[in-house]
Short mmCIF file of C-alpha atoms in Angstrom, two decimals:
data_model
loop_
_atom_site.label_atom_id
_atom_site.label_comp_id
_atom_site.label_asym_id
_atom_site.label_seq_id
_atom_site.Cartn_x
_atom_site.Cartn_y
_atom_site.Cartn_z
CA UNK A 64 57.46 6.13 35.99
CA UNK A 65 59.11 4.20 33.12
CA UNK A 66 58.87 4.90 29.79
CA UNK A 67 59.67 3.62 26.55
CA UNK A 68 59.33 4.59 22.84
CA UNK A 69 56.58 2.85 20.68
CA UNK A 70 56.02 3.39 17.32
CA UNK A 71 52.34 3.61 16.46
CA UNK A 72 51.79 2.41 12.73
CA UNK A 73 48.19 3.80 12.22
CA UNK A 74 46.14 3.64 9.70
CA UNK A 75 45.16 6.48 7.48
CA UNK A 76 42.72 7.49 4.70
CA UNK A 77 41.63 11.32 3.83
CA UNK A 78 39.14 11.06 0.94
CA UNK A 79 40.08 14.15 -0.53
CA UNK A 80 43.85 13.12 -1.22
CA UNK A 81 44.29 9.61 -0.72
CA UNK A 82 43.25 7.28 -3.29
CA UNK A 83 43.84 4.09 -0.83
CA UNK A 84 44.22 3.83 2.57
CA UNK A 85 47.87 3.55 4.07
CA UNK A 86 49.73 3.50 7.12
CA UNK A 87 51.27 6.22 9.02
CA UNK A 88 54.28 5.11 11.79
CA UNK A 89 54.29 7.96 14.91
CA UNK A 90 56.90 7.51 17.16
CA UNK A 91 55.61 8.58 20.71
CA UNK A 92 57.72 8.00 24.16
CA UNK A 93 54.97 6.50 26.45
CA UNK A 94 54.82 6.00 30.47
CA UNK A 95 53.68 1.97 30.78
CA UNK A 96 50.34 3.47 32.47
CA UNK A 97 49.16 4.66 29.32
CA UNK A 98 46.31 3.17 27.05
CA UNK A 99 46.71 3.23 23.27
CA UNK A 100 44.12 5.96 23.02
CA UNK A 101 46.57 8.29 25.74
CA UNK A 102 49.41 7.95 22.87
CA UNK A 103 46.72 8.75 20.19
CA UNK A 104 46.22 11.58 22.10
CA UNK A 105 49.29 12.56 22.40
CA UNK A 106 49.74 12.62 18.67
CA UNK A 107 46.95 14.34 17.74
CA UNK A 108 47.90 16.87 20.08
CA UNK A 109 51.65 17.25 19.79
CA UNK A 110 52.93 15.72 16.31
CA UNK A 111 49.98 15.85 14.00
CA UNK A 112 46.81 17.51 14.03
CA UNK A 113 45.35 15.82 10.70
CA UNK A 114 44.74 12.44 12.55
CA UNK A 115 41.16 11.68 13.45
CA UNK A 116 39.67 9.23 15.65
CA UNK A 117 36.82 8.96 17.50
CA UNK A 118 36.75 8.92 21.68
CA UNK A 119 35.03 10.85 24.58
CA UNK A 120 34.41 9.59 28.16
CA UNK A 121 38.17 7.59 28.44
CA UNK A 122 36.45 5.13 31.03
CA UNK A 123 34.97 2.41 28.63
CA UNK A 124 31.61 3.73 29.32
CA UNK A 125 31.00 5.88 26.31
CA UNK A 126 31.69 2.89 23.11
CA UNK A 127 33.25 5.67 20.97
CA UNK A 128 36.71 4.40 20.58
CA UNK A 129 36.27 1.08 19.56
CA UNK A 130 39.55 0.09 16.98
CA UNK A 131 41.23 -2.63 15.62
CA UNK A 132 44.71 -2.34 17.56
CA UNK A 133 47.23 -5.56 16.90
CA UNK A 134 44.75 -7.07 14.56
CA UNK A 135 42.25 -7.58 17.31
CA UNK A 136 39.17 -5.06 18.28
CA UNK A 137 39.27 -2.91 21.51
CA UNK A 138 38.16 -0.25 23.12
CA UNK A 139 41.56 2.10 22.77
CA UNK A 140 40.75 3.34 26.69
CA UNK A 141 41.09 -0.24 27.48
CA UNK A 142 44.15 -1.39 25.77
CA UNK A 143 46.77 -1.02 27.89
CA UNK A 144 50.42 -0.47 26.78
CA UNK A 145 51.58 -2.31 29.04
CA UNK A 146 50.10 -5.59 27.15
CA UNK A 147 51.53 -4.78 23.74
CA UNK A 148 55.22 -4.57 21.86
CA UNK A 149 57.13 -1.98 20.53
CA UNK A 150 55.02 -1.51 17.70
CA UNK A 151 51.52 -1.08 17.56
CA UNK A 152 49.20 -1.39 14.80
CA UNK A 153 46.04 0.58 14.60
CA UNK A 154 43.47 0.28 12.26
CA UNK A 155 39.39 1.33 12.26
CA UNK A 156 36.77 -1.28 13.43
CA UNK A 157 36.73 -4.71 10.32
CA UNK A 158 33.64 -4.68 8.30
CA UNK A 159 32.78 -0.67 8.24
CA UNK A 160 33.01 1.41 5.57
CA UNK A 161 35.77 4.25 6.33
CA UNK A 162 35.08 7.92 6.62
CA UNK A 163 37.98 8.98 7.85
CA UNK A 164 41.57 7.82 9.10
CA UNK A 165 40.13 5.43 11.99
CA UNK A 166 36.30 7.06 12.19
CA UNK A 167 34.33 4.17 10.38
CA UNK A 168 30.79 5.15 9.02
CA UNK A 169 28.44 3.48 11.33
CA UNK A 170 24.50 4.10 9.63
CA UNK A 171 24.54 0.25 8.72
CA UNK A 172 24.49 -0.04 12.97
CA UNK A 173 22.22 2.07 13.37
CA UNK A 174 19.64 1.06 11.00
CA UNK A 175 20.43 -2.45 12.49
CA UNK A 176 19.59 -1.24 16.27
CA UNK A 177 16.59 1.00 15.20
CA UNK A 178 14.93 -2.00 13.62
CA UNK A 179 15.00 -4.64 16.90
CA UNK A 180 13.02 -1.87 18.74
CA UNK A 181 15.44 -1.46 21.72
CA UNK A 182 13.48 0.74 23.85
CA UNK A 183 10.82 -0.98 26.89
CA UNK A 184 7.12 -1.35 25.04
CA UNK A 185 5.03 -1.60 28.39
CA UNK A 186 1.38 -3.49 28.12
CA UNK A 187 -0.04 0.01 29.33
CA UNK A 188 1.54 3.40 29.12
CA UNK A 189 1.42 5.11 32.71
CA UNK A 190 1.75 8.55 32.97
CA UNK A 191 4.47 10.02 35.66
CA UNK A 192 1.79 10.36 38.53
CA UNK A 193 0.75 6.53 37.94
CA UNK A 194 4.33 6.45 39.29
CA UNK A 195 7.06 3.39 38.80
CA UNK A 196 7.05 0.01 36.83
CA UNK A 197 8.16 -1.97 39.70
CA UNK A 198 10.37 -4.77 39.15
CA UNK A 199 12.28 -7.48 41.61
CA UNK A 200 15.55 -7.78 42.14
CA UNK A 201 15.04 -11.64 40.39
CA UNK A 202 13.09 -9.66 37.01
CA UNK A 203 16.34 -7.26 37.08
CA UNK A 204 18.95 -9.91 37.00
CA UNK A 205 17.33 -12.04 34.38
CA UNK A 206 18.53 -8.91 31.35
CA UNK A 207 21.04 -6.94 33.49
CA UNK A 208 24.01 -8.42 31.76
CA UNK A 209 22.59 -7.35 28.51
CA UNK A 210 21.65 -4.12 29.24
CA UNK A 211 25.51 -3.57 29.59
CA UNK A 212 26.04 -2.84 26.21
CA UNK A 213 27.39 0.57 25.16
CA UNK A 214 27.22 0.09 21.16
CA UNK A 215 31.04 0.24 20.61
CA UNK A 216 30.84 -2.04 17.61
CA UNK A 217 33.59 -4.05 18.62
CA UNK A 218 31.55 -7.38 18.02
CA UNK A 219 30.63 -6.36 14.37
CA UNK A 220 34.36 -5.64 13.46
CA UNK A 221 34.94 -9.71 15.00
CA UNK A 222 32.56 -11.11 13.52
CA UNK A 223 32.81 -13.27 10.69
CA UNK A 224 29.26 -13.93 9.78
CA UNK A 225 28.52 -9.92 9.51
CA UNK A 226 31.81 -10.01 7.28
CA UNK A 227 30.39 -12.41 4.96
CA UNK A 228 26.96 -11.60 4.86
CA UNK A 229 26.63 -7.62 5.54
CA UNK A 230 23.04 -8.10 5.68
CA UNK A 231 23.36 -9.82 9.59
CA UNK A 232 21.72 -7.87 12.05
CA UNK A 233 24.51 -8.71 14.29
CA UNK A 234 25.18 -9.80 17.90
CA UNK A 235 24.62 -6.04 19.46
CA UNK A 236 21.21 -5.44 18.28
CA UNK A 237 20.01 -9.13 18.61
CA UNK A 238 21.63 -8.97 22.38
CA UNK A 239 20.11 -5.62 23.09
CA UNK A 240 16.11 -7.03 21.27
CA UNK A 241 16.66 -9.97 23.66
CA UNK A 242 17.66 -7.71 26.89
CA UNK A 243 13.83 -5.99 26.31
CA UNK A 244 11.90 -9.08 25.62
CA UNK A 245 13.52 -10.59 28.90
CA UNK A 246 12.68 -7.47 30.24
CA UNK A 247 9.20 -8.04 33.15
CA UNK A 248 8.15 -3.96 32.02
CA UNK A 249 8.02 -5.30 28.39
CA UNK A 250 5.47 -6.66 26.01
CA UNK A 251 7.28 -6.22 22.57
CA UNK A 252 8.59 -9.71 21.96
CA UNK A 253 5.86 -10.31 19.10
CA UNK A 254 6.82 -6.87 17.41
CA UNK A 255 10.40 -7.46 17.47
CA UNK A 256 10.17 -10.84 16.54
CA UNK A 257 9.64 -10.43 12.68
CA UNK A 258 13.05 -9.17 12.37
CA UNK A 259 14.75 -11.05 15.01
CA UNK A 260 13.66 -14.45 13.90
CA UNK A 261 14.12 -13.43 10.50
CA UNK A 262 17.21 -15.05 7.97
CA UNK A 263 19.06 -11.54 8.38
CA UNK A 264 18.38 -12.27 12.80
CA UNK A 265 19.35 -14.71 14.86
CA UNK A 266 19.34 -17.67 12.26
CA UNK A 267 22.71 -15.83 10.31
CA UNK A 268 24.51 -16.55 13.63
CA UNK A 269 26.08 -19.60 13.62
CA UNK A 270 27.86 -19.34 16.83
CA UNK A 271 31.72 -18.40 16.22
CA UNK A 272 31.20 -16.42 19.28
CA UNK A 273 34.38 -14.14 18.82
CA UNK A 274 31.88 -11.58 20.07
CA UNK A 275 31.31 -12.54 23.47
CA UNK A 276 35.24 -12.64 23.33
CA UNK A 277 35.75 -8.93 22.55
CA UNK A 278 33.14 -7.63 24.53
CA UNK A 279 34.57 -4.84 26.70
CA UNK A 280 31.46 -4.83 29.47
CA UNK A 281 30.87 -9.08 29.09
CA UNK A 282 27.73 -8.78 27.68
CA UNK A 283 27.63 -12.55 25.81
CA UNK A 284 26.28 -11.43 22.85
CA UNK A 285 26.28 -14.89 21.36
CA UNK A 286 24.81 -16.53 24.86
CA UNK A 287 21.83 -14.54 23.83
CA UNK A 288 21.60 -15.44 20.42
CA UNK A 289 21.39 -19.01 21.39
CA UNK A 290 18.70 -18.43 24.21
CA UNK A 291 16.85 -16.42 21.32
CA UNK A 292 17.45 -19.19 19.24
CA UNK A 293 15.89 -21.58 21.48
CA UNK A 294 12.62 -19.27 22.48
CA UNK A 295 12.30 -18.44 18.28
CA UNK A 296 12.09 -22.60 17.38
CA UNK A 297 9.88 -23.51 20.10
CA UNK A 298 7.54 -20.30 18.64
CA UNK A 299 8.21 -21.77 15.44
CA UNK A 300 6.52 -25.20 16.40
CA UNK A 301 3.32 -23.87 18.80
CA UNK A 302 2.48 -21.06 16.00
CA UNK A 303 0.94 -24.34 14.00
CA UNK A 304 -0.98 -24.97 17.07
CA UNK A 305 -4.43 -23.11 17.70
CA UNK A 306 -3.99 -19.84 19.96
CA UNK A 307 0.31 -20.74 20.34
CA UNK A 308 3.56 -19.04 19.22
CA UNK A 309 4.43 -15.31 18.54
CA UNK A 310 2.85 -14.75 15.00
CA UNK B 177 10.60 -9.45 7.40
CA UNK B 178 9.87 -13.02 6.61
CA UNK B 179 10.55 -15.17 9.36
CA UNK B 180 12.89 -17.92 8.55
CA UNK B 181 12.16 -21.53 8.01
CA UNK B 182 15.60 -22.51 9.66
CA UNK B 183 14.03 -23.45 12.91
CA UNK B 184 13.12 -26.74 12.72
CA UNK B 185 16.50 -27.60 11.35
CA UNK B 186 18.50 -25.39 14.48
CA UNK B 187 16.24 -28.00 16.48
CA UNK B 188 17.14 -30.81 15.12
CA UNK B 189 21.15 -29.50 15.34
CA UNK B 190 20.46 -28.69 19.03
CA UNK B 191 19.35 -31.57 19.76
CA UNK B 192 21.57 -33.36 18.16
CA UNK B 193 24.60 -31.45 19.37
CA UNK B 194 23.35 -33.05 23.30
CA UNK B 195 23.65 -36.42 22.21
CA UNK B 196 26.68 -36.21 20.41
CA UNK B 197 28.78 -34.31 23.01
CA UNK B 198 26.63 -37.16 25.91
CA UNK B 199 26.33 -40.13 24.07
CA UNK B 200 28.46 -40.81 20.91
CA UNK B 201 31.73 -41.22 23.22
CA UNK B 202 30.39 -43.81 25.28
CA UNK B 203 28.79 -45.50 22.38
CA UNK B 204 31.78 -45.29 20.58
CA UNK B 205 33.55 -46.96 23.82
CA UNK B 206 31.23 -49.05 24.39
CA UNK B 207 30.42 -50.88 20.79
CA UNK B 208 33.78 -49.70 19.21
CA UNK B 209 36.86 -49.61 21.81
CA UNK B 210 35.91 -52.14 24.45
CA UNK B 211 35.52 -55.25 22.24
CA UNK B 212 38.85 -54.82 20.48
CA UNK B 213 40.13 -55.03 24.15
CA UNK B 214 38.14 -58.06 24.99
CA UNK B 215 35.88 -56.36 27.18
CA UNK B 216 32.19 -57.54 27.28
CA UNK B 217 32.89 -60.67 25.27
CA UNK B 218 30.11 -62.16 25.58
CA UNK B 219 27.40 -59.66 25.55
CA UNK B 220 28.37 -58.14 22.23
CA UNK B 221 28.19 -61.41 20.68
CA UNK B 222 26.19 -61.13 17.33
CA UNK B 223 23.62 -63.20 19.29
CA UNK B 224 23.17 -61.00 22.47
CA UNK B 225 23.29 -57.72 20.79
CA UNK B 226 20.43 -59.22 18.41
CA UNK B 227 18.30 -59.91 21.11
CA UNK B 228 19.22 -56.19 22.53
CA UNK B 229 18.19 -54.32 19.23
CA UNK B 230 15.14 -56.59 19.42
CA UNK B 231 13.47 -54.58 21.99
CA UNK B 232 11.22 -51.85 21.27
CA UNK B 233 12.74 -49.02 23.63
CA UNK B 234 16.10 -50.13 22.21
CA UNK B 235 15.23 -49.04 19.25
CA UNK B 236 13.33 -45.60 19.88
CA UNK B 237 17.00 -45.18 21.97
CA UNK B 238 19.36 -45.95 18.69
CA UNK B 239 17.12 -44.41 16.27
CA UNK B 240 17.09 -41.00 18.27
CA UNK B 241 20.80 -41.30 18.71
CA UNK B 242 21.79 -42.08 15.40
CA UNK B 243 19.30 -39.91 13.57
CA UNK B 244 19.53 -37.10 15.62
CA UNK B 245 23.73 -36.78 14.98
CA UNK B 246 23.12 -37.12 11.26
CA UNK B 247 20.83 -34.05 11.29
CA UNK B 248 23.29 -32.36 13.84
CA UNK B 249 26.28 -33.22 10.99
CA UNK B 250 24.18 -32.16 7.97
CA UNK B 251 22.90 -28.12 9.80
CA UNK B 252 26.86 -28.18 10.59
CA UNK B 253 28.05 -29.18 7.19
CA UNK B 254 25.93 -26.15 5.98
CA UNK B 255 27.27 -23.74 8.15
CA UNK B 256 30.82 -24.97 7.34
CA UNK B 257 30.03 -24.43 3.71
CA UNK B 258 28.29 -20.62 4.86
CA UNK B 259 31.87 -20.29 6.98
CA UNK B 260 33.70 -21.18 3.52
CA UNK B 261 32.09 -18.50 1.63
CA UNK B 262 29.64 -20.50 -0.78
CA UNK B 263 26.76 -18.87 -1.06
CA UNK B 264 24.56 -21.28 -2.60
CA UNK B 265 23.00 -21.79 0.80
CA UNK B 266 19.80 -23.61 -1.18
CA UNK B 267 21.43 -26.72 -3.02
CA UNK B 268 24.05 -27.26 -0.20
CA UNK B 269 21.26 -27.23 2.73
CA UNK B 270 19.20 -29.70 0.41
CA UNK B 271 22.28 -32.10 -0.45
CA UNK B 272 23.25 -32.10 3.31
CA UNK B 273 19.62 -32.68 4.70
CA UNK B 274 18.56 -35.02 2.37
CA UNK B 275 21.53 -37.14 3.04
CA UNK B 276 20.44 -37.33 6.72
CA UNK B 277 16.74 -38.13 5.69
CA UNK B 278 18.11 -40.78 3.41
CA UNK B 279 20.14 -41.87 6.74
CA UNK B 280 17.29 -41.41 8.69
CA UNK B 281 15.20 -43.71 6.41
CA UNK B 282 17.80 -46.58 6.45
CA UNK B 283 17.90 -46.62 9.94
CA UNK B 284 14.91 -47.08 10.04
CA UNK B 285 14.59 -49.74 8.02
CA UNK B 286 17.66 -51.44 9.37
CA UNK B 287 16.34 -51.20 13.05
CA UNK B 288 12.98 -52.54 12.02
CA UNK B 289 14.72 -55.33 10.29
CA UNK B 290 16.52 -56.63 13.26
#
């Protein structure tokens, strides 16, 4: 197994001492098979426990270790040594607030995901002995891909329309309201359509689509947004007619 | 929240975005490049094409493809401007669309005079 030494040059910022955030270089002596968050690790465990970060499942399944790492966000379980230099720079997901060294305070998120509804609103709530709600193979496939998301934030920290206007829902929670109103179990389209087609929804987006790019599970945010886009104008033009659109 | 009025506007863009990426390179070919090769000599004489912009569902074609590209540049032109950090989204949106409704409305006129 080959190694070599990296140094890691990570960002840090304790609120109780430091007045700005700065960066701290660790020197670690990696195998190639590592990922960034293995040499984390490693210094959290061996050369300094003051670092924090955030990570669980190591498997990009669990979204918790989502950092900037060479100016670019990725999950740190997915960012392979292998693929960088000498030198690494880590730094906590763009466009967060900071709570700590590389844990970024994520309540702006969650307010964001909470208000798209993105749980299944049925036409009729059945009770467990009514059994299933059955669904093809064909109904399945039309939101799969966008039920892949795991909330790692990664698409926030690239966008540059949340940067500039903080306000932006954002491509996960627009992604996710669009994976339940493609959903054939769901009847919430009309309820989540006040904030989706709203200025802060789908119409901030203006298609950069550097979050499709840094999606770790390939869940097109910004396909969706457009396909959302489409549905919200053609509401737009039948809620003028008698009986039409989703007001 | 209120639902936006930025709709009709993302149509237009669409829309306009089709014909543009379809249309406005062969066009430009067709009416720009070819004749300065002496290609289609005679049917882009000033006669000929006269005759061609004389019919009806010639001009329903060019005003749609004309029109349609100047809305597409104007929703553009605003998002630029968004992308740029100016944040007077109202003035810029009504600058940029009422320069395509003013090129909209010649058009018009300039089809309907041939």
């Amino acid at each position: 197994m080959s190694e070599r030494t990296i140094e890691l040059e990570v960002l840090r910022y304790r609120p109780e001492q430091d007045s700005e955030p700065w960066f701290q270089t660790y020197k670690v002596s990696c195998p190639e098979e590592w990922v960034v968050l293995d040499a984390l690790n490693y210094v959290k465990d061996e050369l300094d426990r003051t670092l924090s970060y955030r990570w669980s499942c190591h498997m990009f399944v669990c979204g918790s270790c989502g950092m900037v790492i060479d100016g670019e966000p990725k999950l740190a379980c997915k960012a392979f040594l292998r693929d960088y230099g000498n030198r690494i720079r880590i730094e906590p997901l763009a466009n967060f607030p900071i709570e700590r060294d590389l844990v970024i305070v994520m309540d702006d998120f969650m307010e964001k995901l909470e208000s798209v509804k993105p749980y299944l609103i049925p036409k009729e709530e059945k009770s467990i002995d009514q059994g299933e709600y059955l669904q093809t193979p064909a109904q399945l496939k039309a939101y799969k891909q966008y039920s892949m998301c795991i909330n790692c934030m990664l698409c926030y920290s690239a966008c540059p329309q949340y940067g500039l206007a903080p306000e932006f829902i954002g491509p996960a929670a627009l992604a996710l309201a669009h994976r339940y109103n493609m959903d054939s179990r769901d009847v919430g389209r009309k309820a989540r359509e006040d904030t989706v087609a709203s200025h802060e929804g789908i119409w901030e987006c203006s298609f950069v689509g550097a979050c499709s790019e840094v999606c770790p599970k390939s869940v097109d945010p910004a396909g969706a947004i457009q396909q959302v886009k489409l549905t919200s104008a053609i509401d737009y033009f039948t809620s003028w007619l008698p009986g039409g659109g989703s007001r | 929240m209120a639902r936006s009025h930025k709709a009709p506007f993302w149509f237009l863009f669409a829309a306009g975005g089709t014909v543009v990426a379809f249309v406005l390179p062969v066009m430009v070919l067709v009416t720009g490049i070819a004749p300065t090769l002496g290609l289609f000599e005679g049917a882009m004489s000033f006669d000929a094409m006269s005759a061609f912009v004389g019919n009806w569902l010639v001009k329903i074609v060019l005003f749609g493809i004309i029109t349609l590209a100047l809305w597409h540049a104007a929703h553009r032109l605003r998002v630029v401007a968004h992308d740029f950090g100016i944040r007077a989204d109202a003035p810029v949106a009504g600058t940029v669309y009422g320069l395509a409704a003013l090129g909209t409305l010649l058009t018009a006129i300039a089809l309907l005079g041939v």
